[in-house]
Amino acid sequence: MAVCVAVIAKENYPLYIRSIPTENELKFHYMVHTSLDVVDEKISAMGKALVDQRELYLGLLYPTEDYKVYGYVTNSKVKFVMVVDSSNTALRDNEIRSMFRKLHNSYTDVMCNPFYNPGDHIQSSRAFDSMVTSMMIQVC
Amino acid sequence: MDAPEEPLPPVIYTMENKPIVTCAGDQNLFTSIYPTLSQQLPREPMEWRRSYGRAPKMIHLESNFVQFKEELLPKEGNKALLTFPFLHIYWTECCDTEVYKATVKDDLTKWQNVLKAHSSVDWLIVVVENDAKKKNKTNILPRTSIVDKIRNDFCNKQSDRCVVLSDPLKDSSRTQESWNAFLTKLRTSLLMSFTKNLGKFEDDMRTLREKRTEPGWSFCDYFMVQEELAFVFEMLQQFEDALVQYDELDALFSQYVVNFGAGDGANWLTFFCQPVKSWNGLILRKPIDMEKRELIQRQEATLLDLRSYLFSRQCTLLLFLQRPWEVAQRALELLHSCVQELKLLEVSVPPGALDCWVFLSCLEVLQRIEGCCDRAQIDSNIAHTVGLWSYATEKLKSLGYLCGLVSEKGPNSEDLNRIVDLLAGLGAERPETANTAQSPYKKLKEALSSVEAFEKHYLDLSHAAIEMHTSIGRTRSARLVGKDLAEFYMRKKSPQKAEIYLQGALKNYLAEGWALPITHTRKQLAECQKHLGQTENYLQTSSLLASDHHVTEEERKHFCQEILSFASRQTDSPGHKIVLPLHCFAQLRDLHFTPSNAVVHVGGVLSVDITMCSQMPVPVHVEQIAITVHFSIEKNNYRKTAEWLTKHKTSNGIINFPTETSPFPASQNNLPALELYEMFERSPSDNSLNTTGIICKNVHMLLRRQESSTSLETPSGVALEDGAHVLKCNDVTLEPGANRITFRTQAKEPGTYTLRQLCASVGPVWFVLPHLYPLVQYDVYSQEPQLRVEPLADSLLAGIPQKVKFTVTTGHYTVKNGDSLQLSNAEAMLILCHAENRAVIYSSTREKASDVSLRVQSSDKVTSISLPAAPAYHMIEFELEVLSLPSAPVTGGESSMLGMTEPHRKHKDTQKAGHCMATTDHKVSIDCPWSIYSTVIALTFSVPFRTTHSLLSAGTRKYIQVCVQNLSELDFQLSDGNLVDPGSSADLQLVPLNAKSPQHIHSKQSTFFVWELKWTREPPPSLRCQFSVGFSPASEGQLSIPLKPYTYEFQVENFFTLYNVRAEILPPSGAEHCRTGSLCSLEVSITRLSGLLEVDKDEALTESDEYFSTKLMYEVVDNSSNWAVCGKSSGVISMPVVAQATHRVHMEVMPLFAGYLPLPDVRLFKYLPHHSAHSSQLDADSWIENDSLSVDKHVDEQLDSSSIKSRGSVHSASSSEPKGLPMPRLQALPPGQVFNSSTGMQVLVIPSKDDHVLEVSVT
């Protein structure tokens, strides 16, 4: 399913980034970082639309030969980026959407943790970790 | 336009395709009408209602009119739509019944039969009417007859199948009308035919599609069928619909590929899995690529062929639809999906072939788009095309790497073979582009031809991509392309060109805090800098990498070793320093001063402990760690005085430095945490709280403008400061992790020292922390020697030994042996010298240094205290006992003056301050060894007692009572209370009535002493007394020295009793007791007890014939309102100055209450004539009081005197006083002269029987 899941802070530094396989971590870091260009573009295109009317899901940010990069942005401008293997053609838009929603919910839970400092790396949340893991290995 | 006679080619695959309409009948007629018809037909749009709920569309119809031939009619099973005649029209001009019957009818019948044979129902018969012709034939039937005949003969139910066109070539309104009707009919018929035939076709097509699961089904066949539909839509200018057909084909094919990947393979698909042999890219310059179409038709197309053809059609349609940007977007998707599909289908592709195909295709798409848009449009839509540019760049790069075109040496033979193979797969250039200089084909061929050409093309593309990314704000993408470029340059051994790209990328990653890309880019940068020989930069990058946790341990050690080996290498220029920022080498965690308040006196030793966290993976030997210190003298600043410093500076002395959290981006997260403090502002006068709030102490850090230009990687920003004051520590080995380093310094000049820079040197490499933040300072002070003397308790008490603390702050003065304090003795204050006094010496930090004995020598004038030797900046503390002697000496007649004032002063003090103790000040001047001037110290002692006296009488016997009140907090023991008359005469005697034993007097309590005064002769008018009592603190046992007693002097005057006043209340006659509400009689008798005495000689005394009398006024007052005095309550009497002379006064009083009531007061005044000079003894207050009293009494007096006269009482010369003169005065008799013998008596009053009604009227 997803090969890389990243949560990026409003200021564009990574709060959480995980990828499989791990040996290619660097490549995904570059990829996710570069995809922020398109995220920024899409956010600014959205402009000052009413918050409740805004679509959080940004859709396909950019396809590469081997991967598809999808984006999602919360109202507080925290970005979720998911990289999916291009060969995984079974994955439709709706599934990506629901994965993002799951990710968002899980992230909200992390934020609700009083011991979590907003803006810190998400390191010690087992629930979040396992949720990401489930998104990465689950085969459609 | 095609002439109707010419035979049409069967299919024309151009955009000139139009729906075919056949024309039968009169060809000449048609030829004459044709120009108007072809011009008029598309003029007006027609609404096309569609089946399957598709939205109706307005379309402009055009047609290709061809001569009717039977061959044109499609045979059964022919699916071709493009050649399908949608409408058949029969033209006739016939207006003659004969002619009609003879020829036209037969012709029409034949035509109809042919149509019927092919089951074609879309036909129309047009009868053209011509007025000119009609005129020629006079015997013609009404013109309708021919039409009617035709309708009758052929259109049995559909009369509208026959249309009349009148005078088509004339210009009249009738002609116009007729044209309009005809055209509408024609259009409607055409559309009906479209709907019917296309619907049928679509149904057939759908049926064919449904058969796709059958084994013999071929995608290529189906492709051709659906494409036919697309062609028709295209022909009808319905590009949208045409595109839908292709998109459906696209989706269908994609789905098959996906299913194939999932294991559900269709037979026909295996054909597409044949190895790729040609990769000549997309061809978009022709509307229809016939070559490829034929391949598909022949079922010989490869996957790339099919995809290329499909995309070229989609591209064409999109461009018709003015959507070039969608072309770009779809192209990218197509290229990606093709690559994926080839992978999925496991098609064997020679290495590099796909790269060639993608590269060519990208460029082809871009050039195609450029070909149909102007520059401005392209520039504003870079976002759509930039993906293709960077994709092409990427592909060219990988081709270059594959073919050895990037290496320094150029391609080897294997690479060359590969190049040849790849070029072979491109085939020959297509004729369309053969003349274009910059065709993708030529570009690729050239790029692969040589290293130089490749470089040129690669750089062109890269730069173009970077520029485009940058221009639309995609900096990150631009950086990534830049990094590829840097890699390329590194491969080409031109690191100087690579550096700028790496730096740019690194800056970007740093700004956004992406750790892994930072590390990776730094590694590349390190290599680049090493090649460039940028020693400083290289060392800095190395140090950053060595401290980076994302780097493997080996690599960290390697980079650390790089620094160390550079440091150990002896450089040719020995003075050369390489300055690097400290933070990548080690971090300063905290700093700690000893003494902890960071205040030290001149000459004192200060030590600074710092904790440094080494980031290096291995222990590093540092030759020197130094802290540069900035020195400043702030004179005349109160905050820099020793007192202030020692009191106010923070005491824990630990300063923590914020740790730099490197993974976070520098711009956002390195802001220091808010430093909030409570703030209280108190008013300077009474220390009450004025304002309170919270202040942020580091606002300047938080609100600082973000410096966009500062790069973290440039070492030039670190300036090495040269300071005169440096704290140093040599030869330290920093282990990985925390290290503790101690600096020691001896304070020299007083002032403030600010720690500025920290630098650690490893050989010529200096790691510098340019600013220490938060600010770290220590202060050095110098202090003048000082002596302070202060009481131990709150206040000093006079009369008993009290402890006083002496504090000598040595400051910069060193106390030598033999130095002493010389105290000039005050008269009334003694310094008590004990056998042993001890002094304690404290260091400047209040630590006890030593405890020595103190020698105190006292002489008459001077007390000398030898100070123990003490070093500078120490404190000597010792205590001495002092005794303040009572300031009034007991003996000596000369002190009488003092004795007079003393009690008076005390009296005033008590009046003024209530319970405050009277105080005396003693000044002591002290000569200190460090100064030529004397220090004058004032000590204030409080007298612990307050004493009052009173005279008590019992008839003629007199007693003196002395009250001693203890005001202090201490308890005392009083002994030997004594009262003497200093001017003692034998005839006066004071007999004590007190206990002999010592008396305890507690804090805030009083003790009384009483003496009886006896005399033998006539007593003097006044008596001076001196009271003395010994006292000692009750708590202390034996005192070492005898204490002086406490004395009190006072004077008693007029103490001899002159008058006895006696009052008596008698019940009304006959009654046993007084009753409330009934009048009782008050008998007052005033008796003179002595003859003429000295004290009587005043103005009131009148003499007549050696018979003396004095005037007295009596007054009966009942302050407690027990009695109502009826009649006059006061009167003046003339009292003979003779012993036992008695004056009686009778008056009536009425008791107001029942019970034992005290008698009303009887007061006696001396009645002085008005002219007498008023007594000096009376002070102002009493005078005024008397005056007011006399005003009241004035009227009474007249009344009084008359009443006295009428009663015939003893009365003498009151009449001698002339009326109307200034009023007489009253003077109270001194308490000693009047004895009220009925004081304290009570009379029993019983309640009256009818006490419920009590009317009292007082006149």
mmCIF file of C-alpha atoms in Angstrom, chain A residues 6-8 11-17 25-26 28-38 40-41 60-67 79 85-90 92 119-121, chain B residues 255 258 332-333 335-336 339-340 343-344 355 358 383 391 394-395 469 472-478 480 483 508-509 511-518 520-521 524 663-665 668-669:
data_model
loop_
_atom_site.group_PDB
_atom_site.id
_atom_site.type_symbol
_atom_site.label_atom_id
_atom_site.label_comp_id
_atom_site.label_asym_id
_atom_site.label_seq_id
_atom_site.Cartn_x
_atom_site.Cartn_y
_atom_site.Cartn_z
ATOM 1 C CA ALA A 6 4.929 11.764 6.242
ATOM 2 C CA VAL A 7 3.476 14.381 8.515
ATOM 3 C CA ILE A 8 4.880 17.810 7.889
ATOM 4 C CA GLU A 11 6.631 25.403 8.738
ATOM 5 C CA ASN A 12 7.461 22.537 6.415
ATOM 6 C CA TYR A 13 9.747 20.548 8.622
ATOM 7 C CA PRO A 14 8.944 16.885 9.073
ATOM 8 C CA LEU A 15 7.077 15.873 12.191
ATOM 9 C CA TYR A 16 6.986 12.283 11.210
ATOM 10 C CA ILE A 17 8.263 10.412 8.226
ATOM 11 C CA GLU A 25 14.630 6.367 3.112
ATOM 12 C CA LEU A 26 16.673 9.208 1.668
ATOM 13 C CA PHE A 28 11.555 9.303 -0.012
ATOM 14 C CA HIS A 29 12.712 12.206 2.068
ATOM 15 C CA TYR A 30 13.703 14.016 -1.084
ATOM 16 C CA MET A 31 10.494 13.051 -2.758
ATOM 17 C CA VAL A 32 8.274 14.180 0.078
ATOM 18 C CA HIS A 33 10.220 17.383 0.450
ATOM 19 C CA THR A 34 9.924 18.171 -3.226
ATOM 20 C CA SER A 35 6.227 17.419 -3.194
ATOM 21 C CA LEU A 36 5.779 20.299 -0.777
ATOM 22 C CA ASP A 37 6.186 22.568 -3.784
ATOM 23 C CA VAL A 38 2.932 21.290 -5.174
ATOM 24 C CA ASP A 40 2.181 24.984 -1.390
ATOM 25 C CA GLU A 41 0.888 25.658 -4.858
ATOM 26 C CA LEU A 60 -2.306 13.588 -6.563
ATOM 27 C CA LEU A 61 0.568 15.970 -6.056
ATOM 28 C CA TYR A 62 2.733 14.571 -8.734
ATOM 29 C CA PRO A 63 3.285 11.240 -10.280
ATOM 30 C CA THR A 64 6.711 9.903 -10.913
ATOM 31 C CA GLU A 65 7.593 6.847 -12.877
ATOM 32 C CA ASP A 66 7.516 4.577 -9.887
ATOM 33 C CA TYR A 67 5.486 6.396 -7.292
ATOM 34 C CA LYS A 79 0.452 18.406 5.746
ATOM 35 C CA ASP A 85 3.790 2.594 -5.521
ATOM 36 C CA SER A 86 2.665 3.319 -9.078
ATOM 37 C CA SER A 87 2.271 -0.350 -9.810
ATOM 38 C CA ASN A 88 -0.399 -0.493 -7.174
ATOM 39 C CA THR A 89 -3.114 0.423 -9.644
ATOM 40 C CA ALA A 90 -5.849 -0.992 -7.509
ATOM 41 C CA ARG A 92 -8.301 4.426 -6.072
ATOM 42 C CA GLY A 119 5.620 21.037 16.857
ATOM 43 C CA ASP A 120 7.748 18.236 18.230
ATOM 44 C CA HIS A 121 8.609 15.158 16.281
ATOM 45 C CA GLN B 255 -7.954 -2.103 -17.359
ATOM 46 C CA VAL B 258 -4.145 -4.147 -14.829
ATOM 47 C CA LEU B 332 3.248 12.851 -18.306
ATOM 48 C CA GLU B 333 0.670 10.401 -17.039
ATOM 49 C CA LEU B 335 4.688 8.221 -20.098
ATOM 50 C CA HIS B 336 4.600 7.097 -16.504
ATOM 51 C CA VAL B 339 6.721 2.562 -18.231
ATOM 52 C CA GLN B 340 4.625 0.896 -15.573
ATOM 53 C CA LYS B 343 6.982 -3.494 -16.364
ATOM 54 C CA LEU B 344 3.691 -5.072 -15.511
ATOM 55 C CA ASP B 355 14.611 6.429 -21.615
ATOM 56 C CA VAL B 358 10.327 8.986 -22.898
ATOM 57 C CA ALA B 383 3.368 24.674 -14.158
ATOM 58 C CA TYR B 391 11.233 14.251 -16.784
ATOM 59 C CA GLU B 394 16.006 13.020 -15.767
ATOM 60 C CA LYS B 395 15.830 10.634 -18.660
ATOM 61 C CA HIS B 469 10.751 25.568 -11.398
ATOM 62 C CA ILE B 472 6.765 29.300 -10.581
ATOM 63 C CA GLY B 473 8.059 29.126 -7.045
ATOM 64 C CA ARG B 474 8.883 25.468 -6.941
ATOM 65 C CA THR B 475 12.190 26.033 -5.258
ATOM 66 C CA ARG B 476 12.400 22.593 -3.780
ATOM 67 C CA SER B 477 12.054 20.951 -7.142
ATOM 68 C CA ALA B 478 14.592 23.354 -8.547
ATOM 69 C CA LEU B 480 16.545 18.752 -6.530
ATOM 70 C CA LYS B 483 21.503 18.610 -6.929
ATOM 71 C CA ASN B 508 16.934 25.066 1.617
ATOM 72 C CA TYR B 509 16.974 21.846 3.581
ATOM 73 C CA ALA B 511 15.791 26.223 6.504
ATOM 74 C CA GLU B 512 13.101 23.612 6.565
ATOM 75 C CA GLY B 513 14.815 21.162 8.826
ATOM 76 C CA TRP B 514 15.003 18.009 6.773
ATOM 77 C CA ALA B 515 17.649 15.999 8.520
ATOM 78 C CA LEU B 516 18.361 13.255 6.052
ATOM 79 C CA PRO B 517 18.633 15.473 2.996
ATOM 80 C CA ILE B 518 20.837 17.814 5.039
ATOM 81 C CA HIS B 520 23.276 13.655 2.426
ATOM 82 C CA THR B 521 23.872 17.039 0.852
ATOM 83 C CA GLN B 524 28.323 15.673 -1.100
ATOM 84 C CA PRO B 663 17.031 18.797 13.494
ATOM 85 C CA PHE B 664 14.641 21.676 13.646
ATOM 86 C CA PRO B 665 14.841 24.344 11.043
ATOM 87 C CA GLN B 668 11.514 28.611 13.163
ATOM 88 C CA ASN B 669 12.583 26.549 16.053
#
